[in-house]
Amino acid sequence: MSRVPGWLGRVGAGLTEMGERLDERRAEVEKEHTGHEHEPAADVVVPAEHVTVVTARPDPAQAVPWGVRVAAEAGWRVLVLAGTVWVLMRVISAVQLVVLAFVAALLITALLQPTVARLRRYGLPRGPATALTAILGFVIMGLIGWFVTWQVMENIDNLSNQIQAGIDDLRKWLLNSPFHVTDKQINQIAKSLREAIGANTDQITSAGLEGVTVIVEALTGILLTMFSTLFLLYDGRRIWEWTLKLVPAAARPGVAGAGPRAWRTLTAYVRGTVIVAMIDAIFIGLGIYFLNVPMAVPLAVFIFLFAFVPLVGAVVSGALAVVVALVTQGVFTAVMTLVVVLAVQQIEGHVLQPFILGRAVRVHPLAVVLSVAAGGMIAGIGGAVVAVPLVAVTNTVVGYLRQYAREAALRQAQQPAGATAPAARPADAAPAPAASTPPDGPTQQTPALAEEQ
């Protein structure tokens, strides 16, 4: 019994030593296996077509070509602008009468404002100066309209007889002309015209009823124009200052500087157009008067009024004078009238307009034609009248804002940094005189709508 514990101890020690050896062997095998996995197999060659290269996918925005991205960015902005303009046009169409009346009041104010300023310099208070100028202006305009209507009514019978005689002469000329027109063909044309007039009697009647509506709207527009002109002449500066308060503070200095320049452009355009129209009316009227064309004075007034529609108005008024001369005095007088009209218009286009209007309000002829056509399509005759001054004012405003932004960026780039920066100046230091206007409205850069100081 004494030998049993010793034997058991040796067996336990042997088993323990064997377990340790097995653990060491297992660790060596795992180590060798792991090492072989990480070692590159130099003797194994993999064909290139079996190699799969996995690359990271780029950002979809970066995969789009640069030109397409720029076009897309510009495209949606253009769509937003087009939608905004479309909505604005719909709003203007809904209140077209009010808009045209206000624009007409602006044009009349630009014409009458120098008279108010002159009366103020003579010591007359603002109210009487404004009332006197407005009354005289509207009385003169009313007298011009009355004179034209009176001349037309006085000469309508004589003109009708002369037109009938001119038509008879034209008929005789067609019968004896080399075109071989027969009397039967002329009678057939006259019969067709009478039938067309008879078939469209209902439309003519409805047009007459619509004419009554147009007259009512015209009277309403005239009253709105008169009231707007009075307030613009009397209190235009305060209206401009109130309008500036609606502009964001960041953009207010630029708008405050663009306003006077836009007003000067509009004033120069209206004054220059009136002078040019008056010269056209006087010289063309004298020409057709010496040619014995009937209603020379009303035709001269029509030429004056149509001159406010650039290019198109001159063509229409000149054609009207030529037609009247043709049907009343014959072909020779019509040709001479055409010569007079073309000569005066050529002098106007190449001498008077560049000299009187100046370069500040000159607009390219293509822009004039397109703007007049667009204005006529949108708002009729009124739109054609205000189209060109609107383009001229827009051109002035855009040019000034571009220059203002460039100068502001230059001042910001040249602004010192550090202790000399404006933000670091002491609070009691006097600020430098700023070109911009204060947030509560302009005091130095407002257009003189009501008076010139």
CSV table of C-alpha atoms in Angstrom, one decimal:
chain,number,residue,atom,x,y,z
A,1,MET,CA,0.0,0.0,0.0
A,2,SER,CA,2.9,2.3,0.5
A,3,ARG,CA,4.0,2.0,-3.2
A,4,VAL,CA,0.7,3.0,-4.7
A,5,PRO,CA,0.8,6.8,-4.2
A,6,GLY,CA,4.3,7.0,-5.8
A,7,TRP,CA,3.1,5.2,-8.9
A,8,LEU,CA,0.1,7.3,-9.3
A,9,GLY,CA,2.2,10.4,-9.0
A,10,ARG,CA,4.5,9.3,-11.8
A,11,VAL,CA,1.5,8.5,-14.1
A,12,GLY,CA,0.0,12.0,-13.4
A,13,ALA,CA,3.3,13.7,-14.1
A,14,GLY,CA,3.6,11.8,-17.4
A,15,LEU,CA,0.1,12.7,-18.5
A,16,THR,CA,0.8,16.3,-17.7
A,17,GLU,CA,4.0,16.4,-19.7
A,18,MET,CA,2.3,14.7,-22.6
A,19,GLY,CA,-0.5,17.3,-22.7
A,20,GLU,CA,2.0,20.1,-22.7
A,21,ARG,CA,3.9,18.6,-25.6
A,22,LEU,CA,0.6,18.1,-27.5
A,23,ASP,CA,-0.3,21.8,-26.9
A,24,GLU,CA,3.1,22.9,-28.1
A,25,ARG,CA,2.8,20.7,-31.2
A,26,ARG,CA,-0.6,22.1,-32.0
A,27,ALA,CA,0.6,25.6,-31.6
A,28,GLU,CA,3.5,24.9,-34.0
A,29,VAL,CA,1.2,23.4,-36.6
A,30,GLU,CA,-1.2,26.4,-36.4
A,31,LYS,CA,1.7,28.8,-36.7
A,32,GLU,CA,3.0,27.0,-39.8
A,33,HIS,CA,-0.5,26.9,-41.4
A,34,THR,CA,-1.1,30.6,-40.7
A,35,GLY,CA,2.3,31.6,-42.1
A,36,HIS,CA,1.7,29.7,-45.3
A,37,GLU,CA,-1.6,31.5,-45.9
A,38,HIS,CA,0.1,35.0,-45.6
A,39,GLU,CA,3.1,34.1,-47.7
A,40,PRO,CA,2.7,35.0,-51.4
A,41,ALA,CA,2.6,32.1,-53.7
A,42,ALA,CA,5.5,33.1,-56.0
A,43,ASP,CA,5.2,30.0,-58.2
A,44,VAL,CA,1.5,30.4,-58.9
A,45,VAL,CA,0.6,32.6,-62.0
A,46,VAL,CA,-3.0,33.8,-62.4
A,47,PRO,CA,-4.0,34.7,-66.0
A,48,ALA,CA,-4.9,38.4,-66.5
A,49,GLU,CA,-8.4,37.6,-67.9
A,50,HIS,CA,-9.3,35.9,-64.6
A,51,VAL,CA,-8.2,38.9,-62.5
A,52,THR,CA,-11.2,41.1,-61.3
A,53,VAL,CA,-10.4,44.7,-60.5
A,54,VAL,CA,-12.9,46.2,-58.0
A,55,THR,CA,-12.9,50.0,-58.0
A,56,ALA,CA,-15.0,52.5,-56.0
A,57,ARG,CA,-18.0,54.0,-57.8
A,58,PRO,CA,-17.7,57.8,-58.3
A,59,ASP,CA,-20.3,60.3,-57.1
A,60,PRO,CA,-23.2,60.6,-59.6
A,61,ALA,CA,-22.8,64.4,-59.7
A,62,GLN,CA,-19.2,64.0,-60.6
A,63,ALA,CA,-20.0,61.5,-63.4
A,64,VAL,CA,-22.1,64.1,-65.2
A,65,PRO,CA,-20.0,66.2,-67.7
A,66,TRP,CA,-19.2,69.8,-66.7
A,67,GLY,CA,-21.0,71.3,-69.6
A,68,VAL,CA,-24.2,69.4,-68.9
A,69,ARG,CA,-24.1,70.4,-65.2
A,70,VAL,CA,-23.7,74.1,-66.1
A,71,ALA,CA,-26.5,73.9,-68.6
A,72,ALA,CA,-28.8,72.2,-66.1
A,73,GLU,CA,-27.9,74.8,-63.4
A,74,ALA,CA,-28.6,77.7,-65.8
A,75,GLY,CA,-31.7,75.9,-67.2
A,76,TRP,CA,-33.7,75.7,-64.0
A,77,ARG,CA,-32.8,79.2,-63.1
A,78,VAL,CA,-34.1,80.4,-66.5
A,79,LEU,CA,-37.3,78.4,-65.9
A,80,VAL,CA,-37.8,80.1,-62.5
A,81,LEU,CA,-37.2,83.6,-64.1
A,82,ALA,CA,-39.5,82.8,-67.0
A,83,GLY,CA,-42.2,81.7,-64.5
A,84,THR,CA,-41.8,84.8,-62.5
A,85,VAL,CA,-42.0,87.0,-65.6
A,86,TRP,CA,-45.1,85.1,-66.7
A,87,VAL,CA,-46.8,85.6,-63.4
A,88,LEU,CA,-45.8,89.3,-63.5
A,89,MET,CA,-47.3,89.7,-67.0
A,90,ARG,CA,-50.5,88.1,-65.9
A,91,VAL,CA,-50.8,90.5,-63.0
A,92,ILE,CA,-50.0,93.5,-65.2
A,93,SER,CA,-52.6,92.3,-67.8
A,94,ALA,CA,-55.2,92.1,-65.0
A,95,VAL,CA,-54.5,95.7,-64.0
A,96,GLN,CA,-53.4,97.0,-67.4
A,97,LEU,CA,-55.4,100.2,-67.3
A,98,VAL,CA,-53.9,101.2,-63.9
A,99,VAL,CA,-50.3,100.4,-65.0
A,100,LEU,CA,-50.6,102.3,-68.3
A,101,ALA,CA,-52.2,105.3,-66.5
A,102,PHE,CA,-49.3,105.4,-64.0
A,103,VAL,CA,-46.7,105.0,-66.7
A,104,ALA,CA,-48.3,107.8,-68.6
A,105,ALA,CA,-48.3,109.9,-65.5
A,106,LEU,CA,-44.6,109.3,-65.1
A,107,LEU,CA,-44.0,110.5,-68.7
A,108,ILE,CA,-46.1,113.6,-68.2
A,109,THR,CA,-44.4,114.3,-64.8
A,110,ALA,CA,-41.0,114.0,-66.5
A,111,LEU,CA,-42.2,116.6,-69.0
A,112,LEU,CA,-43.8,119.0,-66.5
A,113,GLN,CA,-41.4,118.7,-63.5
A,114,PRO,CA,-38.9,121.3,-64.8
A,115,THR,CA,-41.7,123.9,-64.9
A,116,VAL,CA,-42.6,123.2,-61.2
A,117,ALA,CA,-38.9,123.5,-60.3
A,118,ARG,CA,-38.6,126.8,-62.1
A,119,LEU,CA,-41.7,128.2,-60.4
A,120,ARG,CA,-40.3,127.1,-57.0
A,121,ARG,CA,-37.1,129.0,-57.7
A,122,TYR,CA,-39.2,132.1,-58.4
A,123,GLY,CA,-40.6,131.8,-54.9
A,124,LEU,CA,-43.9,130.2,-55.5
A,125,PRO,CA,-44.9,127.5,-52.9
A,126,ARG,CA,-45.0,123.9,-53.9
A,127,GLY,CA,-48.8,123.5,-53.9
A,128,PRO,CA,-49.6,126.5,-56.2
A,129,ALA,CA,-46.7,125.7,-58.5
A,130,THR,CA,-47.8,122.1,-58.9
A,131,ALA,CA,-51.5,123.1,-59.5
A,132,LEU,CA,-50.6,125.8,-62.0
A,133,THR,CA,-48.2,123.6,-63.9
A,134,ALA,CA,-50.7,120.6,-64.0
A,135,ILE,CA,-53.6,122.8,-65.0
A,136,LEU,CA,-51.7,124.5,-67.8
A,137,GLY,CA,-50.3,121.2,-69.0
A,138,PHE,CA,-53.7,119.4,-69.2
A,139,VAL,CA,-55.4,122.4,-70.7
A,140,ILE,CA,-52.8,122.5,-73.5
A,141,MET,CA,-53.2,118.8,-74.1
A,142,GLY,CA,-57.0,119.1,-74.2
A,143,LEU,CA,-56.8,122.1,-76.6
A,144,ILE,CA,-54.6,120.0,-78.9
A,145,GLY,CA,-57.1,117.2,-78.9
A,146,TRP,CA,-60.0,119.6,-79.4
A,147,PHE,CA,-58.3,121.3,-82.3
A,148,VAL,CA,-57.6,118.1,-84.1
A,149,THR,CA,-61.2,116.9,-83.7
A,150,TRP,CA,-62.5,120.3,-84.8
A,151,GLN,CA,-60.3,120.4,-87.9
A,152,VAL,CA,-61.4,116.8,-88.9
A,153,MET,CA,-65.1,117.7,-88.4
A,154,GLU,CA,-64.7,120.9,-90.4
A,155,ASN,CA,-63.0,119.2,-93.3
A,156,ILE,CA,-64.7,115.9,-93.3
A,157,ASP,CA,-67.2,116.8,-96.0
A,158,ASN,CA,-64.6,118.3,-98.3
A,159,LEU,CA,-62.3,115.4,-97.6
A,160,SER,CA,-65.1,112.9,-98.5
A,161,ASN,CA,-65.7,114.7,-101.8
A,162,GLN,CA,-62.0,114.8,-102.6
A,163,ILE,CA,-61.6,111.1,-101.7
A,164,GLN,CA,-64.6,110.2,-104.0
A,165,ALA,CA,-63.1,112.2,-106.8
A,166,GLY,CA,-59.7,110.5,-106.1
A,167,ILE,CA,-61.4,107.1,-106.3
A,168,ASP,CA,-63.0,108.1,-109.6
A,169,ASP,CA,-59.7,109.2,-111.0
A,170,LEU,CA,-58.1,105.9,-109.8
A,171,ARG,CA,-60.9,104.0,-111.5
A,172,LYS,CA,-60.3,105.9,-114.8
A,173,TRP,CA,-56.6,105.3,-114.5
A,174,LEU,CA,-57.1,101.5,-114.0
A,175,LEU,CA,-59.4,101.4,-117.0
A,176,ASN,CA,-56.8,103.1,-119.2
A,177,SER,CA,-53.8,101.4,-117.6
A,178,PRO,CA,-51.7,98.6,-119.2
A,179,PHE,CA,-53.1,96.2,-116.6
A,180,HIS,CA,-56.2,95.7,-118.8
A,181,VAL,CA,-58.7,96.1,-115.9
A,182,THR,CA,-62.3,96.1,-117.1
A,183,ASP,CA,-65.3,98.0,-115.7
A,184,LYS,CA,-66.9,94.7,-114.9
A,185,GLN,CA,-64.0,93.7,-112.7
A,186,ILE,CA,-64.1,97.0,-110.8
A,187,ASN,CA,-67.8,96.6,-110.2
A,188,GLN,CA,-67.3,93.1,-109.1
A,189,ILE,CA,-64.7,94.2,-106.5
A,190,ALA,CA,-67.1,97.0,-105.3
A,191,LYS,CA,-69.9,94.4,-105.0
A,192,SER,CA,-67.7,92.0,-103.0
A,193,LEU,CA,-66.8,94.8,-100.6
A,194,ARG,CA,-70.5,95.8,-100.1
A,195,GLU,CA,-71.4,92.1,-99.5
A,196,ALA,CA,-68.6,91.7,-97.0
A,197,ILE,CA,-69.7,94.8,-95.1
A,198,GLY,CA,-73.3,93.5,-95.1
A,199,ALA,CA,-72.3,90.0,-93.9
A,200,ASN,CA,-70.3,91.5,-91.0
A,201,THR,CA,-72.9,94.0,-89.8
A,202,ASP,CA,-73.3,92.1,-86.5
A,203,GLN,CA,-69.6,92.2,-85.9
A,204,ILE,CA,-69.4,95.9,-86.8
A,205,THR,CA,-72.3,96.6,-84.3
A,206,SER,CA,-70.6,94.6,-81.5
A,207,ALA,CA,-67.4,96.5,-82.3
A,208,GLY,CA,-69.3,99.7,-81.8
A,209,LEU,CA,-70.6,98.5,-78.5
A,210,GLU,CA,-67.0,97.6,-77.5
A,211,GLY,CA,-66.0,101.1,-78.7
A,212,VAL,CA,-68.3,102.5,-75.9
A,213,THR,CA,-66.5,100.3,-73.4
A,214,VAL,CA,-63.2,101.5,-74.7
A,215,ILE,CA,-64.3,105.2,-74.4
A,216,VAL,CA,-65.3,104.6,-70.7
A,217,GLU,CA,-61.9,102.9,-70.0
A,218,ALA,CA,-60.1,105.7,-71.8
A,219,LEU,CA,-61.9,108.3,-69.6
A,220,THR,CA,-61.0,106.3,-66.5
A,221,GLY,CA,-57.4,106.1,-67.6
A,222,ILE,CA,-57.3,109.8,-68.2
A,223,LEU,CA,-58.6,110.6,-64.7
A,224,LEU,CA,-56.1,108.1,-63.1
A,225,THR,CA,-53.3,109.7,-65.1
A,226,MET,CA,-54.3,113.2,-64.0
A,227,PHE,CA,-54.5,112.3,-60.3
A,228,SER,CA,-51.2,110.4,-60.5
A,229,THR,CA,-49.5,113.3,-62.2
A,230,LEU,CA,-50.6,115.7,-59.5
A,231,PHE,CA,-49.3,113.6,-56.7
A,232,LEU,CA,-46.1,112.8,-58.5
A,233,LEU,CA,-45.5,116.5,-59.1
A,234,TYR,CA,-46.3,117.5,-55.6
A,235,ASP,CA,-45.0,114.7,-53.5
A,236,GLY,CA,-42.7,112.6,-55.8
A,237,ARG,CA,-39.7,112.7,-53.5
A,238,ARG,CA,-41.6,111.4,-50.5
A,239,ILE,CA,-43.1,108.6,-52.7
A,240,TRP,CA,-39.6,107.6,-53.8
A,241,GLU,CA,-38.3,107.5,-50.2
A,242,TRP,CA,-41.3,105.3,-49.2
A,243,THR,CA,-40.6,103.0,-52.2
A,244,LEU,CA,-37.0,102.6,-51.1
A,245,LYS,CA,-38.1,101.3,-47.7
A,246,LEU,CA,-39.7,98.3,-49.5
A,247,VAL,CA,-36.2,97.4,-50.8
A,248,PRO,CA,-34.0,95.1,-48.7
A,249,ALA,CA,-31.4,97.0,-46.7
A,250,ALA,CA,-28.5,95.2,-48.4
A,251,ALA,CA,-29.7,96.3,-51.9
A,252,ARG,CA,-31.0,99.7,-50.8
A,253,PRO,CA,-27.8,101.8,-51.5
A,254,GLY,CA,-27.6,100.5,-55.1
A,255,VAL,CA,-31.2,101.1,-55.8
A,256,ALA,CA,-31.0,104.6,-54.2
A,257,GLY,CA,-28.2,105.4,-56.6
A,258,ALA,CA,-29.9,103.9,-59.7
A,259,GLY,CA,-33.1,105.8,-59.1
A,260,PRO,CA,-31.8,109.4,-59.9
A,261,ARG,CA,-30.0,108.1,-63.0
A,262,ALA,CA,-33.1,106.3,-64.2
A,263,TRP,CA,-35.2,109.5,-63.7
A,264,ARG,CA,-32.6,111.6,-65.6
A,265,THR,CA,-32.7,109.1,-68.5
A,266,LEU,CA,-36.5,109.2,-68.5
A,267,THR,CA,-36.6,113.0,-68.4
A,268,ALA,CA,-34.1,113.3,-71.2
A,269,TYR,CA,-36.0,110.8,-73.3
A,270,VAL,CA,-39.4,112.6,-72.9
A,271,ARG,CA,-38.0,116.1,-73.5
A,272,GLY,CA,-35.9,115.0,-76.5
A,273,THR,CA,-38.9,113.1,-78.0
A,274,VAL,CA,-41.2,116.1,-77.6
A,275,ILE,CA,-38.6,118.4,-79.3
A,276,VAL,CA,-38.0,115.9,-82.2
A,277,ALA,CA,-41.7,115.3,-82.6
A,278,MET,CA,-42.4,119.0,-82.7
A,279,ILE,CA,-39.7,119.6,-85.4
A,280,ASP,CA,-41.1,116.7,-87.5
A,281,ALA,CA,-44.7,118.0,-87.2
A,282,ILE,CA,-43.7,121.6,-88.1
A,283,PHE,CA,-41.6,120.8,-91.1
A,284,ILE,CA,-43.7,118.0,-92.5
A,285,GLY,CA,-46.8,120.1,-91.9
A,286,LEU,CA,-45.3,123.1,-93.8
A,287,GLY,CA,-44.4,120.8,-96.6
A,288,ILE,CA,-47.8,119.3,-97.1
A,289,TYR,CA,-49.4,122.7,-96.6
A,290,PHE,CA,-47.4,124.2,-99.5
A,291,LEU,CA,-48.4,121.1,-101.5
A,292,ASN,CA,-52.1,122.0,-101.0
A,293,VAL,CA,-52.8,118.7,-99.2
A,294,PRO,CA,-56.1,119.1,-97.2
A,295,MET,CA,-56.1,119.0,-93.4
A,296,ALA,CA,-52.4,119.8,-93.2
A,297,VAL,CA,-52.6,121.0,-89.6
A,298,PRO,CA,-54.5,117.9,-88.3
A,299,LEU,CA,-52.0,115.7,-90.2
A,300,ALA,CA,-49.1,117.6,-88.5
A,301,VAL,CA,-50.7,117.0,-85.1
A,302,PHE,CA,-51.1,113.3,-85.9
A,303,ILE,CA,-47.4,113.2,-86.9
A,304,PHE,CA,-46.5,114.9,-83.6
A,305,LEU,CA,-48.5,112.3,-81.6
A,306,PHE,CA,-47.3,109.3,-83.6
A,307,ALA,CA,-43.6,110.4,-83.1
A,308,PHE,CA,-43.9,109.0,-79.5
A,309,VAL,CA,-43.9,105.5,-81.0
A,310,PRO,CA,-40.3,105.3,-82.4
A,311,LEU,CA,-39.8,104.1,-86.0
A,312,VAL,CA,-43.3,102.6,-86.3
A,313,GLY,CA,-45.1,105.9,-85.6
A,314,ALA,CA,-43.1,107.8,-88.1
A,315,VAL,CA,-43.9,105.2,-90.8
A,316,VAL,CA,-47.6,105.2,-90.0
A,317,SER,CA,-48.0,109.0,-89.9
A,318,GLY,CA,-45.9,109.4,-93.0
A,319,ALA,CA,-48.0,106.8,-94.9
A,320,LEU,CA,-51.2,108.5,-93.7
A,321,ALA,CA,-50.0,111.9,-95.2
A,322,VAL,CA,-49.0,110.2,-98.4
A,323,VAL,CA,-52.4,108.4,-98.8
A,324,VAL,CA,-54.3,111.6,-98.2
A,325,ALA,CA,-52.2,113.4,-100.8
A,326,LEU,CA,-52.7,110.5,-103.2
A,327,VAL,CA,-56.5,110.4,-103.0
A,328,THR,CA,-57.0,114.2,-103.0
A,329,GLN,CA,-54.3,115.7,-105.1
A,330,GLY,CA,-53.0,112.9,-107.3
A,331,VAL,CA,-49.8,110.9,-107.8
A,332,PHE,CA,-47.4,113.8,-108.2
A,333,THR,CA,-48.4,115.4,-105.0
A,334,ALA,CA,-48.2,112.0,-103.2
A,335,VAL,CA,-44.7,111.5,-104.5
A,336,MET,CA,-43.6,115.0,-103.4
A,337,THR,CA,-45.2,114.4,-100.0
A,338,LEU,CA,-43.3,111.1,-99.7
A,339,VAL,CA,-40.1,113.0,-100.5
A,340,VAL,CA,-40.8,115.6,-97.8
A,341,VAL,CA,-41.6,112.9,-95.2
A,342,LEU,CA,-38.5,110.9,-96.0
A,343,ALA,CA,-36.2,113.9,-96.0
A,344,VAL,CA,-37.4,115.1,-92.6
A,345,GLN,CA,-37.2,111.7,-91.1
A,346,GLN,CA,-33.7,111.1,-92.4
A,347,ILE,CA,-32.6,114.4,-90.8
A,348,GLU,CA,-34.3,113.4,-87.6
A,349,GLY,CA,-32.7,110.0,-87.4
A,350,HIS,CA,-29.2,111.1,-88.3
A,351,VAL,CA,-28.9,114.6,-86.8
A,352,LEU,CA,-31.7,115.5,-84.4
A,353,GLN,CA,-32.0,112.4,-82.3
A,354,PRO,CA,-28.2,111.9,-81.7
A,355,PHE,CA,-27.8,115.6,-80.9
A,356,ILE,CA,-30.9,116.1,-78.7
A,357,LEU,CA,-31.4,112.8,-77.0
A,358,GLY,CA,-27.7,112.1,-76.5
A,359,ARG,CA,-25.9,108.9,-76.0
A,360,ALA,CA,-27.4,108.1,-72.6
A,361,VAL,CA,-30.8,107.3,-74.0
A,362,ARG,CA,-29.9,106.0,-77.4
A,363,VAL,CA,-31.2,102.5,-78.0
A,364,HIS,CA,-30.2,100.2,-80.9
A,365,PRO,CA,-32.7,100.1,-83.8
A,366,LEU,CA,-33.2,96.4,-83.4
A,367,ALA,CA,-34.0,96.8,-79.7
A,368,VAL,CA,-36.4,99.6,-80.6
A,369,VAL,CA,-38.3,97.5,-83.2
A,370,LEU,CA,-38.4,94.4,-80.9
A,371,SER,CA,-39.5,96.4,-77.9
A,372,VAL,CA,-42.2,98.3,-79.8
A,373,ALA,CA,-43.5,95.0,-81.3
A,374,ALA,CA,-43.5,93.3,-77.9
A,375,GLY,CA,-45.2,96.3,-76.2
A,376,GLY,CA,-47.8,96.5,-78.9
A,377,MET,CA,-48.6,92.8,-78.6
A,378,ILE,CA,-48.9,93.0,-74.8
A,379,ALA,CA,-50.7,96.3,-74.3
A,380,GLY,CA,-51.6,97.8,-77.7
A,381,ILE,CA,-50.7,101.4,-78.5
A,382,GLY,CA,-50.0,102.2,-74.9
A,383,GLY,CA,-47.5,99.4,-74.7
A,384,ALA,CA,-45.8,100.5,-77.9
A,385,VAL,CA,-45.4,104.0,-76.5
A,386,VAL,CA,-43.9,103.1,-73.2
A,387,ALA,CA,-41.7,100.2,-74.5
A,388,VAL,CA,-38.7,102.2,-75.7
A,389,PRO,CA,-38.4,104.5,-72.6
A,390,LEU,CA,-38.7,101.4,-70.5
A,391,VAL,CA,-35.8,99.7,-72.3
A,392,ALA,CA,-33.8,102.9,-72.1
A,393,VAL,CA,-34.3,103.2,-68.3
A,394,THR,CA,-33.6,99.5,-67.8
A,395,ASN,CA,-30.4,99.8,-69.7
A,396,THR,CA,-29.3,102.7,-67.5
A,397,VAL,CA,-30.3,100.9,-64.3
A,398,VAL,CA,-28.5,97.7,-65.2
A,399,GLY,CA,-25.4,99.5,-66.2
A,400,TYR,CA,-25.2,101.5,-63.0
A,401,LEU,CA,-25.9,98.4,-60.8
A,402,ARG,CA,-23.1,96.5,-62.6
A,403,GLN,CA,-20.7,99.4,-62.0
A,404,TYR,CA,-21.8,99.7,-58.4
A,405,ALA,CA,-21.3,96.0,-57.7
A,406,ARG,CA,-17.8,96.2,-59.3
A,407,GLU,CA,-16.8,99.2,-57.2
A,408,ALA,CA,-18.2,97.6,-54.0
A,409,ALA,CA,-16.2,94.5,-54.6
A,410,LEU,CA,-13.1,96.6,-55.3
A,411,ARG,CA,-13.6,98.6,-52.0
A,412,GLN,CA,-14.0,95.4,-50.1
A,413,ALA,CA,-10.8,93.9,-51.6
A,414,GLN,CA,-8.9,97.1,-50.7
A,415,GLN,CA,-10.4,97.3,-47.2
A,416,PRO,CA,-7.5,97.0,-44.5
A,417,ALA,CA,-7.5,94.2,-42.0
A,418,GLY,CA,-6.4,93.9,-38.4
A,419,ALA,CA,-6.2,96.9,-36.1
A,420,THR,CA,-6.9,99.4,-39.0
A,421,ALA,CA,-10.1,97.7,-40.1
A,422,PRO,CA,-13.3,99.7,-39.8
A,423,ALA,CA,-14.7,97.1,-37.4
A,424,ALA,CA,-11.7,97.7,-35.0
A,425,ARG,CA,-12.1,101.5,-34.8
A,426,PRO,CA,-13.2,102.9,-31.5
A,427,ALA,CA,-16.8,103.6,-31.0
A,428,ASP,CA,-16.3,107.3,-30.6
A,429,ALA,CA,-14.5,107.7,-33.9
A,430,ALA,CA,-16.4,109.5,-36.6
A,431,PRO,CA,-17.4,107.2,-39.4
A,432,ALA,CA,-16.3,107.9,-43.0
A,433,PRO,CA,-18.8,109.4,-45.2
A,434,ALA,CA,-20.7,106.6,-46.9
A,435,ALA,CA,-22.1,106.7,-50.4
A,436,SER,CA,-25.0,104.5,-49.5
A,437,THR,CA,-28.3,105.7,-48.0
A,438,PRO,CA,-29.4,105.1,-44.4
A,439,PRO,CA,-32.0,102.4,-43.7
A,440,ASP,CA,-34.8,104.9,-43.1
A,441,GLY,CA,-34.7,106.2,-46.6
A,442,PRO,CA,-32.5,108.2,-49.0
A,443,THR,CA,-31.6,111.8,-48.2
A,444,GLN,CA,-29.0,112.6,-50.9
A,445,GLN,CA,-29.6,110.3,-53.8
A,446,THR,CA,-33.3,110.6,-54.5
A,447,PRO,CA,-34.7,111.6,-57.9
A,448,ALA,CA,-36.3,114.9,-57.9
A,449,LEU,CA,-39.8,113.8,-59.0
A,450,ALA,CA,-41.4,116.7,-57.2
A,451,GLU,CA,-38.8,119.4,-57.4
A,452,GLU,CA,-35.2,120.1,-58.2
A,453,GLN,CA,-33.2,121.5,-55.3
